[in-house]
mmCIF file of C-alpha atoms in Angstrom:
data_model
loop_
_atom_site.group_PDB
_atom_site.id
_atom_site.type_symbol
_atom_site.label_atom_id
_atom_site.label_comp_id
_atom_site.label_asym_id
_atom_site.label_seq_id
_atom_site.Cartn_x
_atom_site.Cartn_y
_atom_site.Cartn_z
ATOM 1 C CA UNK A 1 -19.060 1.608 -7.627
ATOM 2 C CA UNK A 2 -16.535 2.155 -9.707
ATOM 3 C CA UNK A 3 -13.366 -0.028 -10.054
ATOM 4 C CA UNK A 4 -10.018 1.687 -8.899
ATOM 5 C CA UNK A 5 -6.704 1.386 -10.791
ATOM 6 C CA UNK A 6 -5.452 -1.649 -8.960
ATOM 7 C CA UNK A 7 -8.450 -3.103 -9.018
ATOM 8 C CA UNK A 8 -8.601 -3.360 -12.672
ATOM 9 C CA UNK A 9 -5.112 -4.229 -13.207
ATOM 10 C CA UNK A 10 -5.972 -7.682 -10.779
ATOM 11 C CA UNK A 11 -8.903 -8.377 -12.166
ATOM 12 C CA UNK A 12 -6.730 -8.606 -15.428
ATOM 13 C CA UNK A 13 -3.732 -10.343 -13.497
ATOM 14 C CA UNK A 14 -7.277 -12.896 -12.209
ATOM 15 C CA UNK A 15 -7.628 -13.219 -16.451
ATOM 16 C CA UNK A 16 -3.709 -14.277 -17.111
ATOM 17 C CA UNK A 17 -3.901 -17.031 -14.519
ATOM 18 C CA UNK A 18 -7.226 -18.719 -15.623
ATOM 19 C CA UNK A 19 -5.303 -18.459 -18.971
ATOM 20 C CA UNK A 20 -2.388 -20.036 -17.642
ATOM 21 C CA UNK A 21 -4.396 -22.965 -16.315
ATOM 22 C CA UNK A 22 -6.520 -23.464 -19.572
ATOM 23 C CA UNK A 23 -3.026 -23.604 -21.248
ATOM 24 C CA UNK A 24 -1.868 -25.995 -18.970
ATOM 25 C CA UNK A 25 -4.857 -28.588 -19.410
ATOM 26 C CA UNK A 26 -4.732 -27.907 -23.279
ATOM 27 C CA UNK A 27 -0.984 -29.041 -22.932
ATOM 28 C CA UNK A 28 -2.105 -32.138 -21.152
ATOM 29 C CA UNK A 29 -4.743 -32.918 -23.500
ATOM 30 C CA UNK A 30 -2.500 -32.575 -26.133
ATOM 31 C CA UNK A 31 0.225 -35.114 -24.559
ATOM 32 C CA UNK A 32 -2.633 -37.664 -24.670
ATOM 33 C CA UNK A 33 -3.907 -37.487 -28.413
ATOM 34 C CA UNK A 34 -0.145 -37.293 -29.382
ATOM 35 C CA UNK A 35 -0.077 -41.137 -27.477
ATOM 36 C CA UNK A 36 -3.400 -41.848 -28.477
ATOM 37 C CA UNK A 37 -1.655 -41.560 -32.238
ATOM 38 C CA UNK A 38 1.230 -43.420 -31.197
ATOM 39 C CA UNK A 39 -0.763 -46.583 -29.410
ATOM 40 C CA UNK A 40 -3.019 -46.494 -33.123
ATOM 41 C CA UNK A 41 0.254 -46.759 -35.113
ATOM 42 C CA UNK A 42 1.248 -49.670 -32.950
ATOM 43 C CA UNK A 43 -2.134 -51.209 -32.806
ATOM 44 C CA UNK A 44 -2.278 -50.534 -28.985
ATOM 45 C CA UNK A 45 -5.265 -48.174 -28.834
ATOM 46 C CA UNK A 46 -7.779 -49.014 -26.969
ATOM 47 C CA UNK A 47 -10.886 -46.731 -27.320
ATOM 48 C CA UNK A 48 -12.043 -45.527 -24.217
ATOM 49 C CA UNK A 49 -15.178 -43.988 -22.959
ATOM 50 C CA UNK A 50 -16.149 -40.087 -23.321
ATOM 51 C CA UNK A 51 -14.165 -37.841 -21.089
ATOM 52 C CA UNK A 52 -16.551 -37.051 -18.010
ATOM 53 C CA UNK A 53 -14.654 -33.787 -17.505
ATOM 54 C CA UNK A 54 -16.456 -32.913 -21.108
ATOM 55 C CA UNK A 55 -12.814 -30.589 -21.447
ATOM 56 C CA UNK A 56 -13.215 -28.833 -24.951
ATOM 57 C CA UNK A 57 -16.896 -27.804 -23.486
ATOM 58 C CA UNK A 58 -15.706 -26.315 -20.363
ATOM 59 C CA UNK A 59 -14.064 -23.437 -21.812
ATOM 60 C CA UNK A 60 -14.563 -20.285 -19.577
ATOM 61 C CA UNK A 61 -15.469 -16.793 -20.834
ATOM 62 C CA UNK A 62 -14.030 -14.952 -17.700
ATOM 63 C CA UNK A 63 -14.650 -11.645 -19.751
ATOM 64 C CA UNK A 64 -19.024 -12.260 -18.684
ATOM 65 C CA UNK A 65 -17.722 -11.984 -15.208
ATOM 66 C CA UNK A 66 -16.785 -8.522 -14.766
ATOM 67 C CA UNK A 67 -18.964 -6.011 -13.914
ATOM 68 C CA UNK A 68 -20.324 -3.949 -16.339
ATOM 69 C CA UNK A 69 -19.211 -0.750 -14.384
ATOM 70 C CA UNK A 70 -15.216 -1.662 -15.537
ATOM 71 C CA UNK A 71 -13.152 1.254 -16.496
ATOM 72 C CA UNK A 72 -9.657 0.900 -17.645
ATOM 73 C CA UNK A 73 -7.294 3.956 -18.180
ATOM 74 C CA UNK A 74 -5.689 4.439 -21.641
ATOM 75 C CA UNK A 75 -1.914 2.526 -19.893
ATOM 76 C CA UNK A 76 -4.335 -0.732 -19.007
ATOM 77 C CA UNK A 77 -6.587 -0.517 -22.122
ATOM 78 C CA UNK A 78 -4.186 -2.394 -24.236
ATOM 79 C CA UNK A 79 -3.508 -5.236 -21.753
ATOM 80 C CA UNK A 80 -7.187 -5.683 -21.871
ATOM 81 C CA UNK A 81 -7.181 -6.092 -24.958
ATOM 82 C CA UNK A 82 -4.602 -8.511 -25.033
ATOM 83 C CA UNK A 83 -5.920 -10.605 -22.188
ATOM 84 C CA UNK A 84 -9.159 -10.639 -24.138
ATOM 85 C CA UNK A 85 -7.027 -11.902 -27.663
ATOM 86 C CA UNK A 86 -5.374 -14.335 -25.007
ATOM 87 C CA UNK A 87 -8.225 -16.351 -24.256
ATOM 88 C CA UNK A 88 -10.377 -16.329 -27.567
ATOM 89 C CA UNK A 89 -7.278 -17.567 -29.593
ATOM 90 C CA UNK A 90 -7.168 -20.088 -26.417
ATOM 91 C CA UNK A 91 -11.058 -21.467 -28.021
ATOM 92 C CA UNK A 92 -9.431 -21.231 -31.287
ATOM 93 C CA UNK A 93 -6.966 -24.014 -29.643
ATOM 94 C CA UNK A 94 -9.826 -26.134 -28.135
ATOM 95 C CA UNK A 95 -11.390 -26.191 -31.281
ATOM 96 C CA UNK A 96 -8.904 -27.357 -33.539
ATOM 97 C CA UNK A 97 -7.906 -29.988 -30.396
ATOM 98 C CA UNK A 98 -11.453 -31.107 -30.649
ATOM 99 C CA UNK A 99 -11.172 -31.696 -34.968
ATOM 100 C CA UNK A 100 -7.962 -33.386 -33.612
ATOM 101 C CA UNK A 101 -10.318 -35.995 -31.633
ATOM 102 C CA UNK A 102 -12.739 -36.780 -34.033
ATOM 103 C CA UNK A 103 -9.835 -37.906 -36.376
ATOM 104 C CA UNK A 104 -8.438 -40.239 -33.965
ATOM 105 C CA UNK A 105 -12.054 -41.854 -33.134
ATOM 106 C CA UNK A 106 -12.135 -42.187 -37.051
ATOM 107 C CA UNK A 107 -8.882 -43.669 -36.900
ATOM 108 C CA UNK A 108 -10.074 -45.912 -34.276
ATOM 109 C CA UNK A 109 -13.545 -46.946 -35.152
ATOM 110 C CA UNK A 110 -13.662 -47.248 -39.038
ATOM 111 C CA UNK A 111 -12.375 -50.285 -39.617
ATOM 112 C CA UNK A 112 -12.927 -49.836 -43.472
ATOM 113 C CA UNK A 113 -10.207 -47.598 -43.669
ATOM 114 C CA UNK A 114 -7.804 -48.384 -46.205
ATOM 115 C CA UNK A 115 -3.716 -48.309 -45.853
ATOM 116 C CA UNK A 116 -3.600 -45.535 -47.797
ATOM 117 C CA UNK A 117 -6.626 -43.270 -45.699
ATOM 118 C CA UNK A 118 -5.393 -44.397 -42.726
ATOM 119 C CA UNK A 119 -1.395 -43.035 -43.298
ATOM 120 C CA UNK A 120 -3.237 -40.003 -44.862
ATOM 121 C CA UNK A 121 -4.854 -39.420 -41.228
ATOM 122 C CA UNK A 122 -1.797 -40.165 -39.227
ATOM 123 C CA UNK A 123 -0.017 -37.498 -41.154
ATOM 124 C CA UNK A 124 -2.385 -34.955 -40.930
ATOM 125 C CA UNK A 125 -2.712 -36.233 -37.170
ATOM 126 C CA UNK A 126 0.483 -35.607 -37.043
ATOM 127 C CA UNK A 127 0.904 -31.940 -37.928
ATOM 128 C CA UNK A 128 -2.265 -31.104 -36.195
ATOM 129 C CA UNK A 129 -0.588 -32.087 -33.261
ATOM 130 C CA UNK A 130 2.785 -30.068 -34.042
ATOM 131 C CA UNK A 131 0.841 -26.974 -34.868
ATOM 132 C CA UNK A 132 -0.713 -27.179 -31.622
ATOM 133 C CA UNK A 133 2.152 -27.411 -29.370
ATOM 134 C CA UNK A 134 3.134 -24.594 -31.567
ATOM 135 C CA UNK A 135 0.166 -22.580 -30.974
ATOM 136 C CA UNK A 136 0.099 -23.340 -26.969
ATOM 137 C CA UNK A 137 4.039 -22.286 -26.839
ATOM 138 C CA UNK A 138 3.387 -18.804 -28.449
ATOM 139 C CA UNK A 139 -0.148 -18.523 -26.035
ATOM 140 C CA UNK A 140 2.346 -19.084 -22.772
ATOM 141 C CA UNK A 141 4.731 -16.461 -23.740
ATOM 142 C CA UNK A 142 2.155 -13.947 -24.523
ATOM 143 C CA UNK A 143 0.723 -14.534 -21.616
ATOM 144 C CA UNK A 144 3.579 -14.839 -19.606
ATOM 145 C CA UNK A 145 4.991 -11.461 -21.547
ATOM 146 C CA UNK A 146 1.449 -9.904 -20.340
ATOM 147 C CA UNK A 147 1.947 -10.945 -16.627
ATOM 148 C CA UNK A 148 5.236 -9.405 -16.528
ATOM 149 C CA UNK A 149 3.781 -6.463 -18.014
ATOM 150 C CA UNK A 150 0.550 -6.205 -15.421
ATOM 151 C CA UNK A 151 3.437 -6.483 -12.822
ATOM 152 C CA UNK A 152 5.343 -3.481 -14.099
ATOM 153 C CA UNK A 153 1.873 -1.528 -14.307
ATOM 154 C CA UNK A 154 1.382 -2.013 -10.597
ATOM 155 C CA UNK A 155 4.614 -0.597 -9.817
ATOM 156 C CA UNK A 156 4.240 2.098 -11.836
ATOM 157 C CA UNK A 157 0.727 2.580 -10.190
ATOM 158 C CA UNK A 158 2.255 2.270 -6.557
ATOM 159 C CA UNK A 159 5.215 4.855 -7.539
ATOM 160 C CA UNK A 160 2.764 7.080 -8.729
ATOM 161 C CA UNK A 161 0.509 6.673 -5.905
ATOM 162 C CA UNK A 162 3.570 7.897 -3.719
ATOM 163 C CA UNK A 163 4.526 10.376 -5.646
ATOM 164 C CA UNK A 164 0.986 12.188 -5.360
ATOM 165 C CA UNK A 165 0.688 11.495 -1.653
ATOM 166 C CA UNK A 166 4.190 13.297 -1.448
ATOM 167 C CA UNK A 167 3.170 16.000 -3.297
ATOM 168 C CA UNK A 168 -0.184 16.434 -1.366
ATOM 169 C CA UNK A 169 1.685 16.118 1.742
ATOM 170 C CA UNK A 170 4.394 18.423 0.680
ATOM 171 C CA UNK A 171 1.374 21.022 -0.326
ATOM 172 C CA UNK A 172 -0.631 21.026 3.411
ATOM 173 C CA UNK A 173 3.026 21.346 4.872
ATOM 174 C CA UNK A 174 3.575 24.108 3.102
ATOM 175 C CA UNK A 175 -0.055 25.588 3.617
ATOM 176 C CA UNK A 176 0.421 25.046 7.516
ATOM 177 C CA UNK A 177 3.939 27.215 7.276
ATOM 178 C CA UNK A 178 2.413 29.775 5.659
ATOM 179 C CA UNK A 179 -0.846 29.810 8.188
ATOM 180 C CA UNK A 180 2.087 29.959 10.821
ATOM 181 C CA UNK A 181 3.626 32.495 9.120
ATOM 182 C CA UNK A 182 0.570 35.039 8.583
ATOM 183 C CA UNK A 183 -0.480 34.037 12.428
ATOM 184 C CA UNK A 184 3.234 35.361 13.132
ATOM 185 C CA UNK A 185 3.277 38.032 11.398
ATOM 186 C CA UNK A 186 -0.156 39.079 12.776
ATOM 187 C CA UNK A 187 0.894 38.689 16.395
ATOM 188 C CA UNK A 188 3.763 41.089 15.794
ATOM 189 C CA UNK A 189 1.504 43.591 13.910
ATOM 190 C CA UNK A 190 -1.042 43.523 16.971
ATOM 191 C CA UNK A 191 2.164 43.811 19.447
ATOM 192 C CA UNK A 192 3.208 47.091 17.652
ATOM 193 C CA UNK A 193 0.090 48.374 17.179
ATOM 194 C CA UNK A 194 -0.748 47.941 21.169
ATOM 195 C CA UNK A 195 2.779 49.102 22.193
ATOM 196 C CA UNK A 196 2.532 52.383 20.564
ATOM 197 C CA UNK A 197 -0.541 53.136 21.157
ATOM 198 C CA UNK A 198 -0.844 52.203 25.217
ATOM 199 C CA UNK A 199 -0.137 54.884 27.698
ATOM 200 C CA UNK A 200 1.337 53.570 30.762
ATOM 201 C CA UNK A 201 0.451 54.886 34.573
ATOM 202 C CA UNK A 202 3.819 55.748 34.788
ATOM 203 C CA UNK A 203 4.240 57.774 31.363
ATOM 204 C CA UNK A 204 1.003 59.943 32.350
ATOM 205 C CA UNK A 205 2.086 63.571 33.348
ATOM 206 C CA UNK A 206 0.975 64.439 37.369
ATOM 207 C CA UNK A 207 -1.428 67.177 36.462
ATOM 208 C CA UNK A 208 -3.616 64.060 34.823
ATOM 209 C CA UNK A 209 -3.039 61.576 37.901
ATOM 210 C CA UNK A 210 -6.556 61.750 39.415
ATOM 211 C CA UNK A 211 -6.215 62.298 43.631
#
């Protein structure tokens, strides 16, 4: 069965909010490698068991899950597409996050680092961690700018919609007047027809009165 307007536009709306969320816990996971630095400059890091939640493994692909019988009109084509952008330049994120870990566990673990290495790392830590703020900012007001934009679609949609069932409306109205009319105007044909053409008792002459 084929998807209707709306439904495409929230199954797209469905794809800004499970962006929204990845964003969120990217955020987070950010926050904690930016303290993670800090506690290493200050010789406070303790190294701590794997994350359970495996996090940069448990990225979605929300795209696999719609049905293959999708069809988007040309006005919801390009928030598709940017929905779609959305979320692989969300891996992109996850992926440079992840490079992020492995330098603090170097940071943490190889104790034959020397001075030198080690403020090399924390530098580069450092920047990584700035460009991905960066990155997650622009992600949430793309996506936010998208959301806003799904919402204006669905008005449009619904105004539309309104408009048509006017117009169909306004159309069998004006069908049913005209069936009224030609059912009027054949009632008055049929009355003139049948008053010319009937010959009352009275109206006969006596010679044709039958005794």
């Amino acid at each position: 069965m084929k998807n209707t307007i709306l439904d495409n536009l929230q199954i797209i709306k469905k794809w800004t909010l499970k962006n929204e969320v990845e964003l969120k816990k990217i955020l987070e996971k950010i926050q904690q490698q930016e303290q993670k630095i800090k506690d290493l400059k200050s010789n406070q890091f303790q190294k701590k068991d794997k994350d359970d939640s495996n996090f940069i493994n448990q990225f979605y692909k929300f795209k696999s899950d719609l049905s293959p019988n999708i069809e988007l009109d040309n006005d919801f084509e390009q928030s598709f597409k940017k929905a779609e952008k959305i979320e692989a330049d969300i891996g992109n994120v996850k992926n440079e996050s992840e490079k992020v870990d492995i330098k603090i566990d170097e940071l943490s673990s190889n104790s034959s680092l020397s001075k030198s290495e080690k403020d090399k790392l924390f530098d580069e830590l450092e920047k990584d961690i700035l460009n991905l703020k960066s990155a997650v900012e622009k992600l949430k007001e793309e996506n936010q700018n998208l959301k806003k934009e799904l919402e204006l679609l669905v008005e449009k949609n619904k105004v539309e919609s309104q408009k048509s069932n006017l117009e169909k409306e306004n159309s069998n109205l004006k069908d049913k007047l005209q069936d009224l009319k030609n059912k009027t105007q054949n009632l008055k044909n049929e009355f003139e027809s049948d008053s010319k053409n009937k010959i009352t008792y009275k109206d006969k002459p006596e010679s044709q009165i039958v005794k």
